[in-house]
Tab-separated table of C-alpha atoms in Angstrom:
chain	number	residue	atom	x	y	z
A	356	UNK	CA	169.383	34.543	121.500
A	357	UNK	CA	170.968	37.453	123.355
A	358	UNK	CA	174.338	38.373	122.915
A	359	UNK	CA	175.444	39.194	126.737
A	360	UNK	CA	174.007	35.559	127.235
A	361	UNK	CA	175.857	33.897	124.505
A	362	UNK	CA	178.785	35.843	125.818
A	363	UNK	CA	178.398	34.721	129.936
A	364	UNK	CA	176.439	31.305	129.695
A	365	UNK	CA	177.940	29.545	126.662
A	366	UNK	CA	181.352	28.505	128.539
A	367	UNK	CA	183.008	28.792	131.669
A	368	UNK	CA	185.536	31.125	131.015
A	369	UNK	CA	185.332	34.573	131.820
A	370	UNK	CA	184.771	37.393	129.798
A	371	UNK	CA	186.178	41.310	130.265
A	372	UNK	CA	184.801	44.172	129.470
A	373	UNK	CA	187.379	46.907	129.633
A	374	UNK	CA	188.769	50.320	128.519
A	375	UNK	CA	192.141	49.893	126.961
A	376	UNK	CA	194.205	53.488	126.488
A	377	UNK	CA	195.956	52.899	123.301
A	378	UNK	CA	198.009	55.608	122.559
A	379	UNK	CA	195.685	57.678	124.023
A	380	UNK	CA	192.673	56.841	122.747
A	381	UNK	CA	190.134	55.148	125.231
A	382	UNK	CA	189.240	51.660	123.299
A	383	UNK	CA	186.440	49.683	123.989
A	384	UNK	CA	187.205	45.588	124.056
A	385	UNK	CA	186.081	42.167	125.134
A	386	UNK	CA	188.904	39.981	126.044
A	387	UNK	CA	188.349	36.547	126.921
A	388	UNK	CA	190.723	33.450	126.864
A	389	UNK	CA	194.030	31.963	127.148
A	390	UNK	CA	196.944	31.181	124.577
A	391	UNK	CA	197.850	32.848	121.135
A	392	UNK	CA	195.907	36.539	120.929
A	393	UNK	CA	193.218	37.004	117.975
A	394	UNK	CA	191.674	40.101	117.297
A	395	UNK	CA	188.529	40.324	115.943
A	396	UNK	CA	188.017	43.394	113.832
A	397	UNK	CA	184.578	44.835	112.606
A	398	UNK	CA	182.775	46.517	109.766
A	399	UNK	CA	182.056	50.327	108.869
A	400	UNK	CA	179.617	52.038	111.915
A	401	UNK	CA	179.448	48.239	113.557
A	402	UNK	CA	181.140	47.757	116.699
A	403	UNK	CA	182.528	44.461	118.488
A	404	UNK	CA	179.002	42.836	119.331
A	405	UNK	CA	179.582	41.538	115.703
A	406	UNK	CA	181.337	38.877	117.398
A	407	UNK	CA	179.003	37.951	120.130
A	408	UNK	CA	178.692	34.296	118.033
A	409	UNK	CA	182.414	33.541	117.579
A	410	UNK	CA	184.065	34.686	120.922
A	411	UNK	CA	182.385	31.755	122.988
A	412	UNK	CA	183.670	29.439	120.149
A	413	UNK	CA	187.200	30.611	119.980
A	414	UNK	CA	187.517	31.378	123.883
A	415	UNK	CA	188.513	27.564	125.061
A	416	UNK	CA	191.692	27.720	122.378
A	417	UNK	CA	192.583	32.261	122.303
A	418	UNK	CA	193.302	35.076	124.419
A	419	UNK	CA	190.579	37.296	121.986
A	420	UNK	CA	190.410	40.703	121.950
A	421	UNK	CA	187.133	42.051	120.001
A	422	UNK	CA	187.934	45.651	119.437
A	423	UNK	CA	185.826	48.749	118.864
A	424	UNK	CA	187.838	50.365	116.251
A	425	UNK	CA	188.638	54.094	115.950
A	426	UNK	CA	185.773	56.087	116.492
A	427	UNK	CA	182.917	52.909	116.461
A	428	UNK	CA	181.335	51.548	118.964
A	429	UNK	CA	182.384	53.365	122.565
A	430	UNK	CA	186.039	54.010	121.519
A	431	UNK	CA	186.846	57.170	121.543
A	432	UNK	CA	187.530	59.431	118.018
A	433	UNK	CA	189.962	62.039	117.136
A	434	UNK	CA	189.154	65.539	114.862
A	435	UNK	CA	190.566	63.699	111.344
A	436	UNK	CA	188.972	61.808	108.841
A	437	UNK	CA	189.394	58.238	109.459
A	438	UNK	CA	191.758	56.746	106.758
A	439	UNK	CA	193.272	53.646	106.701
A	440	UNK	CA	196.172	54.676	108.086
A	441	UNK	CA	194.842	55.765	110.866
A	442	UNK	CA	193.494	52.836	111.709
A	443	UNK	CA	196.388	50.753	111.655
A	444	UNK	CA	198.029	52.891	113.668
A	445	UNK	CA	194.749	52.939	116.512
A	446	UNK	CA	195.250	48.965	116.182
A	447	UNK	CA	198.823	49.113	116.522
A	448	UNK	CA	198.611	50.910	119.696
A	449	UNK	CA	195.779	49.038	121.350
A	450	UNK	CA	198.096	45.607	120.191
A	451	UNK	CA	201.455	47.549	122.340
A	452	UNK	CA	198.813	48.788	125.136
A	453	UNK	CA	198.069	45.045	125.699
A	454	UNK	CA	201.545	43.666	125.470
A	455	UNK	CA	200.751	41.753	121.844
A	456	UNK	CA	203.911	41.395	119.987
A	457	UNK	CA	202.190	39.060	117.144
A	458	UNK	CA	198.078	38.395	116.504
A	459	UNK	CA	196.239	36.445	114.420
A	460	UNK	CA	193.094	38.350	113.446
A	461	UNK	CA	189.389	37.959	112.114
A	462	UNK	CA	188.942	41.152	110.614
A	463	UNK	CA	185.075	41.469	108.840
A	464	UNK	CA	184.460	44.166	106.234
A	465	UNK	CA	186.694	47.708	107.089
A	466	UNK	CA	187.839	45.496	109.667
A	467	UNK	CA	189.310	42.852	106.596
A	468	UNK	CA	190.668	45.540	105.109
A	469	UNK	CA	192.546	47.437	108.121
A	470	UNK	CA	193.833	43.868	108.800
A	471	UNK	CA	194.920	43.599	105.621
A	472	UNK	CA	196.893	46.622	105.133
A	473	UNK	CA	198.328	45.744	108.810
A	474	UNK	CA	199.622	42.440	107.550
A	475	UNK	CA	201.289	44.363	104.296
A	476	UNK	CA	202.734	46.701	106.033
A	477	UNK	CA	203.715	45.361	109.446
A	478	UNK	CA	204.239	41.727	108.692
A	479	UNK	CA	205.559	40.728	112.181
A	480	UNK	CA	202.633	41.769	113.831
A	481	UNK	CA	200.675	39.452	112.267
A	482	UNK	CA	200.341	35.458	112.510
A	483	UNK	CA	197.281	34.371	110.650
A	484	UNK	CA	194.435	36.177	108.550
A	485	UNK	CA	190.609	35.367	108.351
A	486	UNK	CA	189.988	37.857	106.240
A	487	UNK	CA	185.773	38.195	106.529
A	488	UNK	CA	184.259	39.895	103.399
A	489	UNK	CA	186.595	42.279	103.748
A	490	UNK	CA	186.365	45.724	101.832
A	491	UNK	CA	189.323	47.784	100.460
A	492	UNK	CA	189.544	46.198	97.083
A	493	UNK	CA	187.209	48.543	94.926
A	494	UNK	CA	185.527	51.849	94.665
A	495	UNK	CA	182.092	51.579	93.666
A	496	UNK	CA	180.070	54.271	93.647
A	497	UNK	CA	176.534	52.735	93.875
A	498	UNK	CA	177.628	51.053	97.366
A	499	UNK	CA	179.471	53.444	98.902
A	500	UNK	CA	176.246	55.720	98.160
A	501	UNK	CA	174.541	52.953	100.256
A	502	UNK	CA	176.302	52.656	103.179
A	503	UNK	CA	176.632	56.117	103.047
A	504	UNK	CA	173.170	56.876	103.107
A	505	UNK	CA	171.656	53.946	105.498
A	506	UNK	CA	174.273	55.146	107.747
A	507	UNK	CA	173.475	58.516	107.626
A	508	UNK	CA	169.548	58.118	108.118
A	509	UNK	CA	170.198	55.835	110.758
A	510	UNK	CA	172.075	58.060	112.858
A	511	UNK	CA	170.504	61.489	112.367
A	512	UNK	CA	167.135	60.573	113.133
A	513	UNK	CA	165.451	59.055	115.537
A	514	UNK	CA	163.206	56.741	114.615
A	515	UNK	CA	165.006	52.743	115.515
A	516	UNK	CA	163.326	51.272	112.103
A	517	UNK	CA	166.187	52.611	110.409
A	518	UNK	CA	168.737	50.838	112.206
A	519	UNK	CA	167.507	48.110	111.566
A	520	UNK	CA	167.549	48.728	107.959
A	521	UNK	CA	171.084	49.424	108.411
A	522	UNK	CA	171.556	45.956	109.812
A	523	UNK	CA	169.300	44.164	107.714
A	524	UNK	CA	171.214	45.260	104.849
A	525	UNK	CA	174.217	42.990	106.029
A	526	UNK	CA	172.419	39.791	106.507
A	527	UNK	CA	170.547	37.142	103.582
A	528	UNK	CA	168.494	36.217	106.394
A	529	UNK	CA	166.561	39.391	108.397
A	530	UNK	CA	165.252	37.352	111.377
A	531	UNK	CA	169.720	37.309	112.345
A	532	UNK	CA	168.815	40.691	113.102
A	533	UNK	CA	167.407	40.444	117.000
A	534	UNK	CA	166.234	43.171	118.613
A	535	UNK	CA	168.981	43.150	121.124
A	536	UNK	CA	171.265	43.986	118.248
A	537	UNK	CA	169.300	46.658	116.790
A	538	UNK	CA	168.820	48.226	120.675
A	539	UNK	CA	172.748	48.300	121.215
A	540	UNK	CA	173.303	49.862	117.861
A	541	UNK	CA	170.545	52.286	118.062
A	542	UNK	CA	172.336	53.233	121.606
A	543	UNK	CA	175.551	53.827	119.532
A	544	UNK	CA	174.537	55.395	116.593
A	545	UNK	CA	172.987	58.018	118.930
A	546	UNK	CA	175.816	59.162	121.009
A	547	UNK	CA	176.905	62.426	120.868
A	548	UNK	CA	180.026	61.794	119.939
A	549	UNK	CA	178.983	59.618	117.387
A	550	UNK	CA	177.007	61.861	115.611
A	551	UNK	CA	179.594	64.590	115.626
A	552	UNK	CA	181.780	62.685	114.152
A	553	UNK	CA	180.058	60.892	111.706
A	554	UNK	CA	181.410	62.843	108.425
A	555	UNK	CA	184.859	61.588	109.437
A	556	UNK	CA	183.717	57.968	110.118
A	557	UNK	CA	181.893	57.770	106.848
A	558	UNK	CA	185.164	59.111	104.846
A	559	UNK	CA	185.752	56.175	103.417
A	560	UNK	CA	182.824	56.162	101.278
A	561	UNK	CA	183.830	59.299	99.418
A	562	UNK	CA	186.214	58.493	96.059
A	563	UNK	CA	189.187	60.522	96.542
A	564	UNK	CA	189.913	58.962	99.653
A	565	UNK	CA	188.803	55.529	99.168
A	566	UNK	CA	191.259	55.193	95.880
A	567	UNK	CA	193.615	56.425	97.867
A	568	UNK	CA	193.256	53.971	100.755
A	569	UNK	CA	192.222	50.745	98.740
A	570	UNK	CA	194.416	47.560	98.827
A	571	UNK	CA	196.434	47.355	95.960
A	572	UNK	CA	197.844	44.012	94.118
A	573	UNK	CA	200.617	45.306	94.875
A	574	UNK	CA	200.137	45.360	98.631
A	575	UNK	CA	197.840	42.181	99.147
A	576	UNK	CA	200.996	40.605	97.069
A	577	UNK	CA	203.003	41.601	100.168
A	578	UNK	CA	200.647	39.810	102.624
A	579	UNK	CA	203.115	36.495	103.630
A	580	UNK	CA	200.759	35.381	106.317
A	581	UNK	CA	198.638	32.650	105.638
A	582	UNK	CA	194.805	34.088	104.514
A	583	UNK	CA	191.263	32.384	104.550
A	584	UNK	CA	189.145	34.727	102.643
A	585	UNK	CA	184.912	33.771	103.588
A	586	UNK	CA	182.757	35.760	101.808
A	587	UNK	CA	179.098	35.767	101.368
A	588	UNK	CA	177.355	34.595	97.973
A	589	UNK	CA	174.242	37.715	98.418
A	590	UNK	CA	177.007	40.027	99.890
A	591	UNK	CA	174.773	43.235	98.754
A	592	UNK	CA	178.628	45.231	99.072
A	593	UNK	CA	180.520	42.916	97.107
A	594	UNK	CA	180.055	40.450	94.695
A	595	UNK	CA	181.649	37.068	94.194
A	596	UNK	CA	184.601	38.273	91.284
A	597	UNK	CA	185.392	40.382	94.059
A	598	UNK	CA	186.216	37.931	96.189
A	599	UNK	CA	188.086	36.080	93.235
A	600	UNK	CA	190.085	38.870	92.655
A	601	UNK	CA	191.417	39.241	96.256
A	602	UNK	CA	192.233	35.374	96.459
A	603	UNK	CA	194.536	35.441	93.285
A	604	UNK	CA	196.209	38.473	94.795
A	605	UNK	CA	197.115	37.264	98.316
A	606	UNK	CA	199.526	34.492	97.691
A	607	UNK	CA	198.610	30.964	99.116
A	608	UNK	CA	195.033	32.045	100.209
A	609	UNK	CA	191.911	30.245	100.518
A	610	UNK	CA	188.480	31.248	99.472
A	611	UNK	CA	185.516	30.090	100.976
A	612	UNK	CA	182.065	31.099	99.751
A	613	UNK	CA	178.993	30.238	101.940
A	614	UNK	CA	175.359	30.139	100.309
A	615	UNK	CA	172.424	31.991	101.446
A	616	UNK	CA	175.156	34.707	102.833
A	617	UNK	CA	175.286	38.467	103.239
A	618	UNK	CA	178.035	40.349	104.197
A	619	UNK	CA	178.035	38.838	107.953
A	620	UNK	CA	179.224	35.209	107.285
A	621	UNK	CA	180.440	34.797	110.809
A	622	UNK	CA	176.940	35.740	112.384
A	623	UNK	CA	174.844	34.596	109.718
A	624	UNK	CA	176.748	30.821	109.964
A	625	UNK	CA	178.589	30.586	113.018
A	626	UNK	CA	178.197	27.744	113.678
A	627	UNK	CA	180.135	26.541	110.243
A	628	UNK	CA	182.773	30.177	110.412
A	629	UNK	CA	183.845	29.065	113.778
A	630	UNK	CA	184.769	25.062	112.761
A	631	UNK	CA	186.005	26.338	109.302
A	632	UNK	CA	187.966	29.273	111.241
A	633	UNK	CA	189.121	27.646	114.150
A	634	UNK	CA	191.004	24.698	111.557
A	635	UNK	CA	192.512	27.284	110.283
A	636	UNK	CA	193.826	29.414	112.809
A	637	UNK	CA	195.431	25.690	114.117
A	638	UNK	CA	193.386	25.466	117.095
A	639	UNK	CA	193.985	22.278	119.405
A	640	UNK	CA	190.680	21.019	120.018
């Protein structure tokens, strides 16, 4: 499968790729679609070919925006470490750049977690949450040292076997990673700007700053928009008590677990994250 085919061939609606300035950042998105916005949110170093197996699904019933976030993909960074914060505030402006007073949004790993803390903090900004084995709950050493170091070695050398490492750590199933996938992230992970500003990127996956940044009970407790939680049973960055934990603390929430599952449910099992999803968001089919 190729993504820019799934993307132009799967249905009849057109898709944009454009260059959104929110609040003066240059942002990378696909928008596609009619109706209620969604915006689709993705993990640490991915960018918003994460999607490429949802957008054709949610298309016929959206108006979706799949959003490089702050410093990923070919948005633009800025000289800071990339906190949380931050990050809201990047997604904030990209929603008032595109005239979105309210979103529901599919927000997968960092991307969970930014959504998260959007939805705590900004609660009229937000309609519905899919919520995709998102991060932001814990600090654990052991896998920040991984992402931090499959990131790293992906990026600062050359050689495009390590990308897909990076990738293949995400899935249950290698053979989801094509090569198309591990071409366009190879592309990113090399940019210039991308390398320089890796250290700030990969903040996140130093303690002080995580604990400082993490979701708190406290704060998914605040989250009044309805929540489907989907996590992967093999997620190699989380495991299933995890999951648990964040369920209990958002109130009303759903959690789904799929089998044979990384940390990329809605790649890995499109085909059942995009019925399950789409229910849930209320589309009209």
């Amino acid at each position: 499968m190729s993504i820019w085919t799934d993307l132009t061939l799967r249905t009849g609606l057109d898709f944009r790729h454009t260059f959104v300035d929110a609040g003066g950042v240059r942002t990378r998105a696909v928008q596609c679609g009619r109706g209620e916005a969604v915006v689709f949110l993705h993990g640490t170093s991915g960018h918003l070919e994460a999607f490429s197996r949802n957008l054709p699904a949610f298309a016929p019933y959206f108006a979706c925006h799949a959003v490089d976030m702050l410093g990923h993909g070919y948005t633009d960074g800025i000289d800071a470490p990339y906190r949380i914060p931050r990050y809201v505030e990047h997604l904030l402006d990209y929603l008032d750049a595109s005239g979105i007073e309210r979103a529901h949004f599919v927000g997968e790993s960092l991307g969970g977690w930014v959504a998260g803390r959007l939805a705590a903090d900004h609660p009229d900004r937000v309609g519905r949450l899919v919520l995709v084995a998102p991060g932001g709950t814990v600090a654990n050493p052991a896998v920040m040292e991984r992402i931090r170091t499959s990131t790293r070695r992906a990026v600062e050398t050359d050689d495009i076997t390590f990308t897909r490492e990076r990738l293949e750590l995400l899935m249950y199933d290698r053979a989801n990673v094509s090569d198309e996938l591990v071409q366009v992230r190879h592309a990113i992970y090399h940019r210039p700007e991308f390398v320089k500003a890796l250290p700030h990127l990969l903040c996140l996956q130093e303690l002080d700053n995580r604990t400082e940044d993490l979701l708190t009970p406290e704060q998914m407790a605040r989250i009044a928009a309805p929540a489907l939680i989907v996590w992967g049973a093999q997620n190699p960055f989380g495991d299933v008590p995890e999951a648990r934990r964040m369920h209990e603390s958002i109130p009303g929430s759903r959690l789904e677990i799929y089998g044979e599952c990384g940390h990329w449910p809605q790649h890995e099992h499109a085909e059942q994250f995009n019925r399950m999803s789409l229910d849930f968001l209320g589309a009209a089919a």
